[in-house]
Short mmCIF file of C-alpha atoms in Angstrom, two decimals:
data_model
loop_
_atom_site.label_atom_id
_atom_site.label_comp_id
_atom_site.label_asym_id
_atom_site.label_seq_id
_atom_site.Cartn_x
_atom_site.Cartn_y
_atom_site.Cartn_z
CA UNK A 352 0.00 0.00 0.00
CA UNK A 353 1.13 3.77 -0.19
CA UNK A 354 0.99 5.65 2.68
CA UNK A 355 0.17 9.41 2.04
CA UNK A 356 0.13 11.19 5.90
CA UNK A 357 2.62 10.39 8.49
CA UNK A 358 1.82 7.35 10.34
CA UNK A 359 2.29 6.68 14.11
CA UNK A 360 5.62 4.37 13.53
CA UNK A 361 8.35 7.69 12.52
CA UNK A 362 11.25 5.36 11.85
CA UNK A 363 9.67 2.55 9.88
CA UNK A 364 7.89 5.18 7.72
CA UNK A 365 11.34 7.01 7.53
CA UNK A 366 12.34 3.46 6.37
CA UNK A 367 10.07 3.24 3.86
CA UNK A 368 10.20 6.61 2.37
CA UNK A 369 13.96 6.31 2.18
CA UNK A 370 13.79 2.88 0.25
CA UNK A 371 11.32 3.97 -2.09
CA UNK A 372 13.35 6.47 -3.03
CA UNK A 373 16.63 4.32 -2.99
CA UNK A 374 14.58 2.23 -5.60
CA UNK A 375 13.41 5.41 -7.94
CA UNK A 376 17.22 6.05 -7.69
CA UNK A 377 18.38 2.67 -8.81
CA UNK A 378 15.58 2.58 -11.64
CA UNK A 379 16.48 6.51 -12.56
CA UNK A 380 20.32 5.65 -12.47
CA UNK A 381 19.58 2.64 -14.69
CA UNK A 382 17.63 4.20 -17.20
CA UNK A 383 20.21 7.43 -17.05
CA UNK A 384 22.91 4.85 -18.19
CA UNK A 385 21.18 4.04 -20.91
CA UNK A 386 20.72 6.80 -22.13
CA UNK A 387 16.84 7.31 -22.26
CA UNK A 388 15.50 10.68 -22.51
CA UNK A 389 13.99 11.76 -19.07
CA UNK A 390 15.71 9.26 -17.71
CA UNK A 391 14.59 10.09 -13.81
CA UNK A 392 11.17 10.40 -14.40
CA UNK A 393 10.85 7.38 -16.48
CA UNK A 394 13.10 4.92 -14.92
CA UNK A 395 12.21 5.36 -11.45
CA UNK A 396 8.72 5.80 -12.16
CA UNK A 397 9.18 1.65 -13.91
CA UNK A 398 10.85 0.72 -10.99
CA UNK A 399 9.04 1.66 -8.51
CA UNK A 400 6.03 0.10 -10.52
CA UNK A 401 7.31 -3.01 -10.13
CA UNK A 402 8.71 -2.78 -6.69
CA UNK A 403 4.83 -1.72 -5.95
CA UNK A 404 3.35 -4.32 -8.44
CA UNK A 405 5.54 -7.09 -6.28
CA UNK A 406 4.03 -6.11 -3.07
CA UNK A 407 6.45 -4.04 -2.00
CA UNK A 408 5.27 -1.05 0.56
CA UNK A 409 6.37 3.13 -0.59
CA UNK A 410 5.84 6.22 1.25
CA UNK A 411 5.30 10.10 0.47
CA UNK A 412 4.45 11.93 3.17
CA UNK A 413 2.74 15.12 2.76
CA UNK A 414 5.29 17.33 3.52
CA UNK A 415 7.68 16.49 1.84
CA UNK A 416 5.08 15.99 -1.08
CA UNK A 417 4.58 19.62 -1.01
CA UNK A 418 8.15 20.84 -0.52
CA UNK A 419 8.71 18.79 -3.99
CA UNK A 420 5.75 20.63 -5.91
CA UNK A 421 7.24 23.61 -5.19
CA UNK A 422 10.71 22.61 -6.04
CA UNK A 423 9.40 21.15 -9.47
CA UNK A 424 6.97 24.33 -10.34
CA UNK A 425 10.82 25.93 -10.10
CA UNK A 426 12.33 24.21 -12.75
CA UNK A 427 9.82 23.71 -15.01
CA UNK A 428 9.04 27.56 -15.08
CA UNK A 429 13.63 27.46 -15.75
CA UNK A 430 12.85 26.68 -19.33
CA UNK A 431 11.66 29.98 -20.31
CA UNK A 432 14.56 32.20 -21.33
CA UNK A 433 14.41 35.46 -22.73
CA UNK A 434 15.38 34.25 -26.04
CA UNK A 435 12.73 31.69 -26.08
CA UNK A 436 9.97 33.87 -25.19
CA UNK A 437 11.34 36.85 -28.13
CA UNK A 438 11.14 33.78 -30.50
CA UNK A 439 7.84 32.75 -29.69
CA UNK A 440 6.14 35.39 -32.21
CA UNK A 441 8.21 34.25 -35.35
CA UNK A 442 5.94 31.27 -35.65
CA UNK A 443 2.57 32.35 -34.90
CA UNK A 444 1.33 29.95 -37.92
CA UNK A 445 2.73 26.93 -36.88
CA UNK A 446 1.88 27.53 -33.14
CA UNK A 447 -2.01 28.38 -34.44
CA UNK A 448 -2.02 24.99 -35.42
CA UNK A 449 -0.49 23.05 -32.51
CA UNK A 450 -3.15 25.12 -30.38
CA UNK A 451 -5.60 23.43 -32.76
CA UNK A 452 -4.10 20.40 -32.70
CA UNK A 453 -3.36 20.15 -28.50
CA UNK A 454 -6.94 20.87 -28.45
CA UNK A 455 -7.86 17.88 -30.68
CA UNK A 456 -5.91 15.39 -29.22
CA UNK A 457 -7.31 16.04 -25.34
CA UNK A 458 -10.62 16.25 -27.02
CA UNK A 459 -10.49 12.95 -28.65
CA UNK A 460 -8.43 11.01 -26.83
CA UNK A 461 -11.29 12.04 -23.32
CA UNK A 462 -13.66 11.25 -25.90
CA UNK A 463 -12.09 7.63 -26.15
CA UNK A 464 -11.41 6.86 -22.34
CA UNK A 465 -14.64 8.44 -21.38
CA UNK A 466 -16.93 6.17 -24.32
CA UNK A 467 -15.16 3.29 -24.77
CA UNK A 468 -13.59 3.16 -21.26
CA UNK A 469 -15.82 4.17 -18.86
CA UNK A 470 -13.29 6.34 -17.26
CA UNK A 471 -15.15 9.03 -15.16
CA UNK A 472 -14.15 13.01 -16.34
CA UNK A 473 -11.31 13.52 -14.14
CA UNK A 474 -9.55 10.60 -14.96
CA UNK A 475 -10.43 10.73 -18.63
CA UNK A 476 -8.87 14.04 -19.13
CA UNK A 477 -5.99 13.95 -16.90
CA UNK A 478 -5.18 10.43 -18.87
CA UNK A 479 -5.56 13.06 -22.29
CA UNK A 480 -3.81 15.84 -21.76
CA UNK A 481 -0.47 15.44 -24.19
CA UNK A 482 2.38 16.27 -22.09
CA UNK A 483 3.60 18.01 -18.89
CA UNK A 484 3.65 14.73 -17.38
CA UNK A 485 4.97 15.80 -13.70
CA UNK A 486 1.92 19.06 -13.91
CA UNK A 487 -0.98 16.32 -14.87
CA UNK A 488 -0.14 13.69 -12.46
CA UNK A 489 -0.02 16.43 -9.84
CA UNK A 490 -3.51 17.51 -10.98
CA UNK A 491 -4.94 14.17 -11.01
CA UNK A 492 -3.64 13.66 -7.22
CA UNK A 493 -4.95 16.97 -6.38
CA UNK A 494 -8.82 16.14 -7.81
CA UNK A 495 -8.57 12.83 -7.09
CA UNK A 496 -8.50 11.33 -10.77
CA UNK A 497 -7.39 7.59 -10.33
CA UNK A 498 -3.93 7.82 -10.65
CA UNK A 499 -3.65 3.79 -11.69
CA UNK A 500 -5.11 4.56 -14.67
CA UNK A 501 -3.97 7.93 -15.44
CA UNK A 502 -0.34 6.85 -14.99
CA UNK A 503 -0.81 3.51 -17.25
CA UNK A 504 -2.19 6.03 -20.38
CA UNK A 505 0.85 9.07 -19.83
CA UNK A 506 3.59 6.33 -18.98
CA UNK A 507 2.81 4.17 -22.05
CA UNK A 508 2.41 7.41 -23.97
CA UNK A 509 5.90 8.59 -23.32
CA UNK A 510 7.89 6.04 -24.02
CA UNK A 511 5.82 4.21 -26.92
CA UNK A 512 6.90 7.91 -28.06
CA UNK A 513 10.27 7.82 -27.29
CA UNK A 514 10.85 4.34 -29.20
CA UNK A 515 8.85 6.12 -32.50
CA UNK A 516 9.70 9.42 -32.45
CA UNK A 517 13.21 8.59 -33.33
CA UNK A 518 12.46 6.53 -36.52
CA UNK A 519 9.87 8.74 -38.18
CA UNK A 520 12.31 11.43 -37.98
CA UNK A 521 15.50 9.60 -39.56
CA UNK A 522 13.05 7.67 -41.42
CA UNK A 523 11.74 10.72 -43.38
CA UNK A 524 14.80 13.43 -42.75
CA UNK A 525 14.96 16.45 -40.70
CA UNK A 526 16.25 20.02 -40.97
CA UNK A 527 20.32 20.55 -39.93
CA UNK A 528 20.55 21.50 -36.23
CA UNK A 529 20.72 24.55 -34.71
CA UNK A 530 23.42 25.78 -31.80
CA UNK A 531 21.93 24.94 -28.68
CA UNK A 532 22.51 27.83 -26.25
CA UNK A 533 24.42 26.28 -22.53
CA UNK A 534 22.15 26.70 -19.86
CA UNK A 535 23.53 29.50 -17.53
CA UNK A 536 24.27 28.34 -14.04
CA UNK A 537 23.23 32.14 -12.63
CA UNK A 538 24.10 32.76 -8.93
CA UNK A 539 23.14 31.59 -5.21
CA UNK A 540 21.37 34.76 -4.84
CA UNK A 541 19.22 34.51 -7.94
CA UNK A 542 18.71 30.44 -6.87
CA UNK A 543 17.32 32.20 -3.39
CA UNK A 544 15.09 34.80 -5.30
CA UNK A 545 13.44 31.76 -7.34
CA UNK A 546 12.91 29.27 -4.24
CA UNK A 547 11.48 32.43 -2.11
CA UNK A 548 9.43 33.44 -4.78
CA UNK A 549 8.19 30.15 -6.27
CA UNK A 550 7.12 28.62 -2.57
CA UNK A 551 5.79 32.72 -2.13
CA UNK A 552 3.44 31.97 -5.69
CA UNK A 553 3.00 28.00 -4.47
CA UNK A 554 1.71 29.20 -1.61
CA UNK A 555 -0.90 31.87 -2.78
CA UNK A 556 -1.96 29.89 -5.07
CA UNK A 557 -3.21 26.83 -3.10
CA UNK A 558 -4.84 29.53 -0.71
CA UNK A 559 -6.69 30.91 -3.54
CA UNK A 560 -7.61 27.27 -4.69
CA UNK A 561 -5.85 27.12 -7.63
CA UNK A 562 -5.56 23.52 -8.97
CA UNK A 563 -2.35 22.14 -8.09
CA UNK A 564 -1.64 25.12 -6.74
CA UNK A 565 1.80 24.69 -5.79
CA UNK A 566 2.96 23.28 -8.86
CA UNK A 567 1.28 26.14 -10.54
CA UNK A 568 2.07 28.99 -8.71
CA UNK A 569 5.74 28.31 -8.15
CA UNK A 570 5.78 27.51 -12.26
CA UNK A 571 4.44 30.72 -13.08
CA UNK A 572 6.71 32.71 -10.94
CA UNK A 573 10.00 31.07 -11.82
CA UNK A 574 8.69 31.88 -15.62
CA UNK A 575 8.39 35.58 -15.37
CA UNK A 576 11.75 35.22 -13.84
CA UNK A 577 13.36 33.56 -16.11
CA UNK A 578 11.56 34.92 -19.19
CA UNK A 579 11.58 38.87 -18.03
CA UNK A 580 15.68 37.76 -17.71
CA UNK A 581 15.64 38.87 -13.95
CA UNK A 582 17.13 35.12 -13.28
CA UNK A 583 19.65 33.02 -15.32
CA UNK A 584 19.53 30.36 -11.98
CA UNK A 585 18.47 27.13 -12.67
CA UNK A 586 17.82 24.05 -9.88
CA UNK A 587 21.21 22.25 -9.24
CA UNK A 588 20.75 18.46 -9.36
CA UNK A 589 21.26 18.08 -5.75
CA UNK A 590 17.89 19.42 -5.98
CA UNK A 591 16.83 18.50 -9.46
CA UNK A 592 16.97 14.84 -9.58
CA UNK A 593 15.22 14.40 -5.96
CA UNK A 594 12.12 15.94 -7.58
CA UNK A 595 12.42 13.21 -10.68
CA UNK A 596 12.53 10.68 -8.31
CA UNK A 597 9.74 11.80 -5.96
CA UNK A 598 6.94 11.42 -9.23
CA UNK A 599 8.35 8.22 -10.06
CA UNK A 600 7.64 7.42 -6.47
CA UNK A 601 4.27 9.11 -6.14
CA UNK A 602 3.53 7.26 -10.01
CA UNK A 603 4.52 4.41 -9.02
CA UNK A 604 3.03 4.13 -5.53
CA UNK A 605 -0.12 4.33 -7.07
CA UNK A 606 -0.37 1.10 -8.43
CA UNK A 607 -0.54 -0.94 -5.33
CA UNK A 608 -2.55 -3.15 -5.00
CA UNK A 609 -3.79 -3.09 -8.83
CA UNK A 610 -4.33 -7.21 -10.01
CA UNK A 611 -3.65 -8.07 -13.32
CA UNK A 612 -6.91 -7.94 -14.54
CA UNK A 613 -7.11 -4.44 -14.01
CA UNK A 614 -4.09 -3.39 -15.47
CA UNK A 615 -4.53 -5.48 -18.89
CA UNK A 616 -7.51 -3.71 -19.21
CA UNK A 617 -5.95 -0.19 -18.51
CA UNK A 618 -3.37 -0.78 -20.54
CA UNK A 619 -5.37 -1.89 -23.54
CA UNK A 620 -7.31 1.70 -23.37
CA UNK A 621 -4.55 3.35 -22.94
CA UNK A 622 -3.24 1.98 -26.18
CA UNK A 623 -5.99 2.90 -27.96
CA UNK A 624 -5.79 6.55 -26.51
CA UNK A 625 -2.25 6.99 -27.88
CA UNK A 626 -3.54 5.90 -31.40
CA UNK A 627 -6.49 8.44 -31.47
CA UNK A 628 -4.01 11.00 -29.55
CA UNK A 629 -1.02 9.90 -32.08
CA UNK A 630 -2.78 10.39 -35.46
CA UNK A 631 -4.52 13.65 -34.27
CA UNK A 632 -0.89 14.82 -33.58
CA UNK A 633 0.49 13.11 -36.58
CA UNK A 634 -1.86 15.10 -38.81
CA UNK A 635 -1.07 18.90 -37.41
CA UNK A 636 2.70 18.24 -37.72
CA UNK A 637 1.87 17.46 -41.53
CA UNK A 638 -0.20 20.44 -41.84
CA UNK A 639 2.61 22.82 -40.74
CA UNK A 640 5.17 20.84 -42.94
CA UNK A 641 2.85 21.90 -45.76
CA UNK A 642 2.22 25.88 -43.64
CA UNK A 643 5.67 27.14 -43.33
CA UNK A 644 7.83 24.82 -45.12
CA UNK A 645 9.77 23.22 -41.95
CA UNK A 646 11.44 19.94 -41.89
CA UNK A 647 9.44 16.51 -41.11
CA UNK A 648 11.78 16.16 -38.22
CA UNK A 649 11.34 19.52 -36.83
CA UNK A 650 7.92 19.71 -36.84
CA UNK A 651 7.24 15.91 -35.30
CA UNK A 652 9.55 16.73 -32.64
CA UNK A 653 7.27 19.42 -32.07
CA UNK A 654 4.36 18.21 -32.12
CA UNK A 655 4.77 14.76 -30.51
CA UNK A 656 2.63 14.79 -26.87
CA UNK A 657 5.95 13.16 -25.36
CA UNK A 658 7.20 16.11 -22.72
CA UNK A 659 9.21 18.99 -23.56
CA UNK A 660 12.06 16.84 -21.32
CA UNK A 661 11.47 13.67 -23.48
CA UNK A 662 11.44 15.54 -26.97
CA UNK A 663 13.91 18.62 -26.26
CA UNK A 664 16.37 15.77 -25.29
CA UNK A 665 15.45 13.90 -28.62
CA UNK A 666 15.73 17.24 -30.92
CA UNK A 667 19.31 17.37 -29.15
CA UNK A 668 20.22 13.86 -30.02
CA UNK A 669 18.58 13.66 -33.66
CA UNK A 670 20.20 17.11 -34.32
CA UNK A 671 16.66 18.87 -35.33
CA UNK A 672 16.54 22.22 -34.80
CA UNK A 673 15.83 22.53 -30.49
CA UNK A 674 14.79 26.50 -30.18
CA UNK A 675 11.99 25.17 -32.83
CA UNK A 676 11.13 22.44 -31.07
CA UNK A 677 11.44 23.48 -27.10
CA UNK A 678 9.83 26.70 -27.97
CA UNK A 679 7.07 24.63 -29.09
CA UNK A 680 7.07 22.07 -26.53
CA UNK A 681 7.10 24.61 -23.67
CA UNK A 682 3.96 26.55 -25.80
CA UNK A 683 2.10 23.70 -25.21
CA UNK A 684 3.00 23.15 -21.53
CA UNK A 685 2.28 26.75 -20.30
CA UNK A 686 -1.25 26.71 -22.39
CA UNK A 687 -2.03 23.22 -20.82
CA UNK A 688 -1.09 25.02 -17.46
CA UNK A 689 -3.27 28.04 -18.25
CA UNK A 690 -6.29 25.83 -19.54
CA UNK A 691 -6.25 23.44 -17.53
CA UNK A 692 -7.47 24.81 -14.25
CA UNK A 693 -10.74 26.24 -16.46
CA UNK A 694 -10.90 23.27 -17.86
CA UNK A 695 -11.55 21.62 -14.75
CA UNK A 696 -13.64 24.30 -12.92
CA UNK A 697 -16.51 23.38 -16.00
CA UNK A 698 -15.87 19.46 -15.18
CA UNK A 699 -16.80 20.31 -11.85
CA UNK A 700 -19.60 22.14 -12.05
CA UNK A 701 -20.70 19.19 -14.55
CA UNK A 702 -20.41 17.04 -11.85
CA UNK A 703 -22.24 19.19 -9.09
CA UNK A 704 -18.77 19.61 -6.82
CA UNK A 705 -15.50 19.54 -6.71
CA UNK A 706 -14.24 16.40 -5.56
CA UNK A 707 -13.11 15.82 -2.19
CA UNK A 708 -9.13 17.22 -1.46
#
């Protein structure tokens, strides 16, 4: 079972916390050597899956739940540079249609998991949304979505994605790569101003209800930081990869005590879901192909619902052009983080209340 507030036992819980996390660590460390593209995320979220799936007893307690929302809003919100933002305008075409196409793919893919599955609204769309992977599991936890399922249709999603991805770029060519700027390290002070100002945001916005609201607010303030260039500062890995391996354990922890039969089942919808999700997606990077001219590569990478980790990392190792593609990628993630919360205000109201916190 996962255990979500502190029980009465401190050091066997302490126990537990710290081996789930010593097994997200081996599974992140694994996958890391390897090479697979968001590594952390993905590898400890498989192993603690199957540490879970084999009976095996995780941890998070609430507290230190929260402190890693905040500490992942942070970094997430460290993608938008100055540059990126100032870029953002040169495609307004090609972003037009990825709004479009975003749109489609949540819309059809709900549609799917919602008819065909059975999957109540929450669920349905957190298991739809294309990307931003750490920022929808965090919503489904925070409006109690079922996380078993949710996690089966984004995990699959990802790294069915990550397998593809690669071969229908070299399969078809890709535009020549573009210099990827170094991330700037920035200083201890400007690292301060971001943590004080992201748990600041984190904090206002779970007072004012916001979903996820530490996730979100501590996202959005790191953003204006980063983007308005007041902050080059960027989350060591001391800090960095503790985060990674806290959503692997949270994924993860939510599949105890799911039998077989359940997860068969799952996982067959959730295959289906990434075909309706995967030719929606499929079709819009076309359409810009044909739009602006832009390589097959470029605009796959763009468009593919993988995470901008997963598919900046890929644009990097296929050599297709990564200001095109991260500015993209992190389009998408700050309009799902800007939708989403209306999004799920008119799911509530469809069902009468918000679910229970």
């Amino acid at each position: 079972m996962i255990t979500w507030n502190r029980p009465p036992d401190a050091l066997r819980t302490t126990w537990i916390v710290l081996r789930g996390f010593l097994i997200a660590f081996l599974g992140g460390g694994l996958f890391t050597l390897l090479d697979f593209p968001a590594a952390w995320v993905a590898g400890s979220t498989v192993a603690v899956t199957f540490a879970v799936l084999a009976r095996l007893e995780v941890a998070m307690p609430v507290r230190l739940r929260n402190v890693l929302f905040v500490l992942l809003g942070i970094s997430m919100g460290g993608g938008v540079t100055p540059d990126t933002a100032h870029r953002l305008p040169q495609w307004p075409v090609s972003l037009t249609i990825l709004t479009v196409t975003m749109a489609l793919v949540t819309a059809g893919s709900y549609w799917w998991f919602r008819k065909v599955g059975g999957w109540d609204r929450m669920t349905a769309l957190t298991a739809s949304v294309p990307g931003a992977l750490s920022y929808v599991m965090v919503i489904a936890l925070d409006r109690g979505a079922d996380l078993r399922k949710v996690a089966i249709a984004q995990t699959l999603r990802i790294m069915v994605l990550v397998v593809i991805v690669p071969l229908a770029v070299t399969g078809f060519g890709h535009a020549s790569a573009a210099a990827a700027p170094a991330a700037p390290d920035g200083s201890w002070l400007d690292l301060a101003l971001l943590i004080g100002a992201g748990c600041a945001a984190g904090l206002l916005a779970e007072w004012i209800k916001v979903p996820a609201g530490l996730l979100t607010g501590a996202f959005l303030a790191s953003a204006l930081l980063h983007g308005a260039g007041f902050v080059a500062a960027s989350l060591p890995p001391v800090l960095l990869v503790p985060c990674f391996l806290g959503v692997g354990v949270m994924i993860g922890g939510r599949f105890a005590g799911t039998d077989r039969a359940t997860l068969r089942a799952s996982f067959a919808l959730a295959a289906g879901g990434f075909v309706v999700g995967g030719v929606l997606a499929a079709v819009g990077a076309f359409l810009t192909v044909l739009a602006i001219g832009v390589g097959w590569g470029q605009s796959v990478l763009a468009f593919a619902p993988g995470g901008l980790e997963a598919m900046s990392a890929l644009s990097f190792a296929l050599a297709v052009d990564p200001a095109f593609v991260a500015a993209h990628q992190l389009f998408r993630f700050i309009g799902i983080a800007i939708v989403m919360p209306a999004v799920i205000g008119l799911i509530d109201r469809a069902d009468g209340a918000p679910p229970a916190r």
